mmCIF file of C-alpha atoms in Angstrom:
data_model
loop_
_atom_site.group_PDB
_atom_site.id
_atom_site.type_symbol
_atom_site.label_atom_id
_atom_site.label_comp_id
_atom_site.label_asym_id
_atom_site.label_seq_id
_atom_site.Cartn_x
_atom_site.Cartn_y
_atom_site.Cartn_z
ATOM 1 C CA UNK A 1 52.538 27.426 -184.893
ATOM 2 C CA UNK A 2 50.763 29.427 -187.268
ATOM 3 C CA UNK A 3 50.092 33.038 -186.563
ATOM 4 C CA UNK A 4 46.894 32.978 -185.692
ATOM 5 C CA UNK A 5 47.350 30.308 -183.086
ATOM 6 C CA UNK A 6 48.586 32.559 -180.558
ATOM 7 C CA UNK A 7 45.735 35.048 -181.069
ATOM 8 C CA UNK A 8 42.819 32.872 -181.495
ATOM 9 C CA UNK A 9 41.576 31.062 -177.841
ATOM 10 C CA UNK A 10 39.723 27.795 -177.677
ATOM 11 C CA UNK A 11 39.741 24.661 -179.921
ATOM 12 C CA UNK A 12 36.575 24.777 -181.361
ATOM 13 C CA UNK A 13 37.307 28.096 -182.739
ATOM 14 C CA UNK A 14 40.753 27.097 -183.640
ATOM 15 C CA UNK A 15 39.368 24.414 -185.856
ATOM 16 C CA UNK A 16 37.198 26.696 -187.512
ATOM 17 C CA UNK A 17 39.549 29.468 -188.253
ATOM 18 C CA UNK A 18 42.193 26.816 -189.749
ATOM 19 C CA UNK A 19 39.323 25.309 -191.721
ATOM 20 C CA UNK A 20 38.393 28.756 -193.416
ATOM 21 C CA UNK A 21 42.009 29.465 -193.706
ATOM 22 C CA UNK A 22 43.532 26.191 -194.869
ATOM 23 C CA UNK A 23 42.920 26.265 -198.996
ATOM 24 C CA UNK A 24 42.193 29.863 -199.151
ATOM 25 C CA UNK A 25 44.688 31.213 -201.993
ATOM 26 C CA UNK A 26 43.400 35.096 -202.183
ATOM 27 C CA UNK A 27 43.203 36.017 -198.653
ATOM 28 C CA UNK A 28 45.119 39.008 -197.789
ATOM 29 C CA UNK A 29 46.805 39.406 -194.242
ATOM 30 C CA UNK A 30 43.832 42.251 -193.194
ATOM 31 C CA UNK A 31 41.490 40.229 -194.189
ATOM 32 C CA UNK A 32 42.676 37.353 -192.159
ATOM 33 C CA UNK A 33 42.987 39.750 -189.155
ATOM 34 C CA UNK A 34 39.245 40.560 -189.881
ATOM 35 C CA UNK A 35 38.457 37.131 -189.819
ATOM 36 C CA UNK A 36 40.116 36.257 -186.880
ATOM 37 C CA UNK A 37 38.882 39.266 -184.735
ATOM 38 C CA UNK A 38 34.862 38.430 -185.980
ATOM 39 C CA UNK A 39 35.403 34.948 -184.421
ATOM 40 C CA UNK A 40 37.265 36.015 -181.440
ATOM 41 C CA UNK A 41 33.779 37.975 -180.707
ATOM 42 C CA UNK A 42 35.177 41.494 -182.181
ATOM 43 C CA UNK A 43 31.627 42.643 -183.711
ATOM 44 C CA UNK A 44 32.810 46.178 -183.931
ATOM 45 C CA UNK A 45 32.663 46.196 -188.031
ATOM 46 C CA UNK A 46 35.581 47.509 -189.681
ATOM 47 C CA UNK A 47 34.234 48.394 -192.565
ATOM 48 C CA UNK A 48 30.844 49.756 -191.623
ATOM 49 C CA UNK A 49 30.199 51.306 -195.169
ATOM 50 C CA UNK A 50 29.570 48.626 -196.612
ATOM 51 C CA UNK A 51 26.766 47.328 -194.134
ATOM 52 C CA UNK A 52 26.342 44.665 -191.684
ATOM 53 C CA UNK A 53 27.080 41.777 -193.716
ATOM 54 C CA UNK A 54 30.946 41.452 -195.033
ATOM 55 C CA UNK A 55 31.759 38.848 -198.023
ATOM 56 C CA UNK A 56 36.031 37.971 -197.723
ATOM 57 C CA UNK A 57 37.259 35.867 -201.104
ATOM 58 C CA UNK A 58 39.152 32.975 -199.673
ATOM 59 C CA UNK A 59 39.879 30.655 -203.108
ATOM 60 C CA UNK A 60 39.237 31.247 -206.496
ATOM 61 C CA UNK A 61 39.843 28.359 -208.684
ATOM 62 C CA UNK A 62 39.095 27.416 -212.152
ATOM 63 C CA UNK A 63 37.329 24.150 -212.653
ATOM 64 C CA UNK A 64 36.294 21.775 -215.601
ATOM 65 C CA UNK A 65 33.618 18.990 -215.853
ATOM 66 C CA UNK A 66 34.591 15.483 -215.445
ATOM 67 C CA UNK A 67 34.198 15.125 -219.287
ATOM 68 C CA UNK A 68 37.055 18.058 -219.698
ATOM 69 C CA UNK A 69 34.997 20.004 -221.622
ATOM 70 C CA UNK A 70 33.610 23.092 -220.164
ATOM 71 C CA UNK A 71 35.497 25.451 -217.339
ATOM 72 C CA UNK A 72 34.044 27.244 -214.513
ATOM 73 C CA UNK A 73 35.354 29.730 -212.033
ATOM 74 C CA UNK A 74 34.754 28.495 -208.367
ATOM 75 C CA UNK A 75 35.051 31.294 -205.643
ATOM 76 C CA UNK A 76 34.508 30.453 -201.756
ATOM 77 C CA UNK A 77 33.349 33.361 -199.689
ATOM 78 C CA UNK A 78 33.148 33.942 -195.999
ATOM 79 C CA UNK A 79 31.140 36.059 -194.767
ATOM 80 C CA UNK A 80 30.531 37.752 -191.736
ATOM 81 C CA UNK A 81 27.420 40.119 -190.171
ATOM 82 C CA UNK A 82 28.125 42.034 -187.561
ATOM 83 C CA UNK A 83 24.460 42.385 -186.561
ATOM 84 C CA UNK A 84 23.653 38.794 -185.703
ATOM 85 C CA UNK A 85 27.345 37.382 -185.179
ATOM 86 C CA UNK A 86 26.435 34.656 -187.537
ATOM 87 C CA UNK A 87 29.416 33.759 -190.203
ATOM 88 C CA UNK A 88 29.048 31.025 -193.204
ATOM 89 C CA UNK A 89 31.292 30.001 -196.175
ATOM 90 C CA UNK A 90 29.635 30.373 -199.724
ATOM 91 C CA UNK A 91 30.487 28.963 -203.129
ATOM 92 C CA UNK A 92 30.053 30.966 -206.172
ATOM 93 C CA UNK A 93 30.020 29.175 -209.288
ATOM 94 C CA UNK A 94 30.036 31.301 -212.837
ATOM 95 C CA UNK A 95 30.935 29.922 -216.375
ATOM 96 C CA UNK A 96 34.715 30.612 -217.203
ATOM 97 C CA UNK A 97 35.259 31.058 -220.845
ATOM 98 C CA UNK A 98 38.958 30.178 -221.579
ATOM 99 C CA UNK A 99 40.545 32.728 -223.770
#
């Protein structure tokens, strides 16, 4: 079982948490914690300073075109807000100049 198996209750929240978790390659172990606890129903924000709303980094990759030619840096983000309880996954694509 993975960790947070035996902290998380009910499948359809199970599911969720190992979708967000599954390819995520710059999570930390707080910020999984964080994670888990917002979709357990925790919305007492941890990090109140930096307002309602709280952007994790799951993946950062770098991509190129089908042709090859040009790269791009890919970032997922979850985020969170603590006001409304609402969470959603966003990609962030920026041009990635290889050096």
């Amino acid at each position: 079982k993975q960790w947070y198996q035996r902290r998380v209750r009910g499948p359809e929240t199970l599911r969720s948490l190992h979708s967000i978790l599954e390819k995520s390659n710059q999570l930390q172990e707080t910020e999984q914690a964080i994670i888990v606890n917002f979709l357990k129903g925790n919305r007492q924000n941890p990090q109140p300073e930096k307002g309602n709303a709280v952007t994790i980094l799951l993946n950062s990759e770098i991509e190129r075109d089908a042709e090859g030619g040009r790269a791009q840096l890919v970032e997922i983000l979850f985020e969170m807000n603590y006001e409304t309880g609402r969470w959603r996954r966003l990609k962030r694509q920026s041009p990635y100049h290889l050096g």
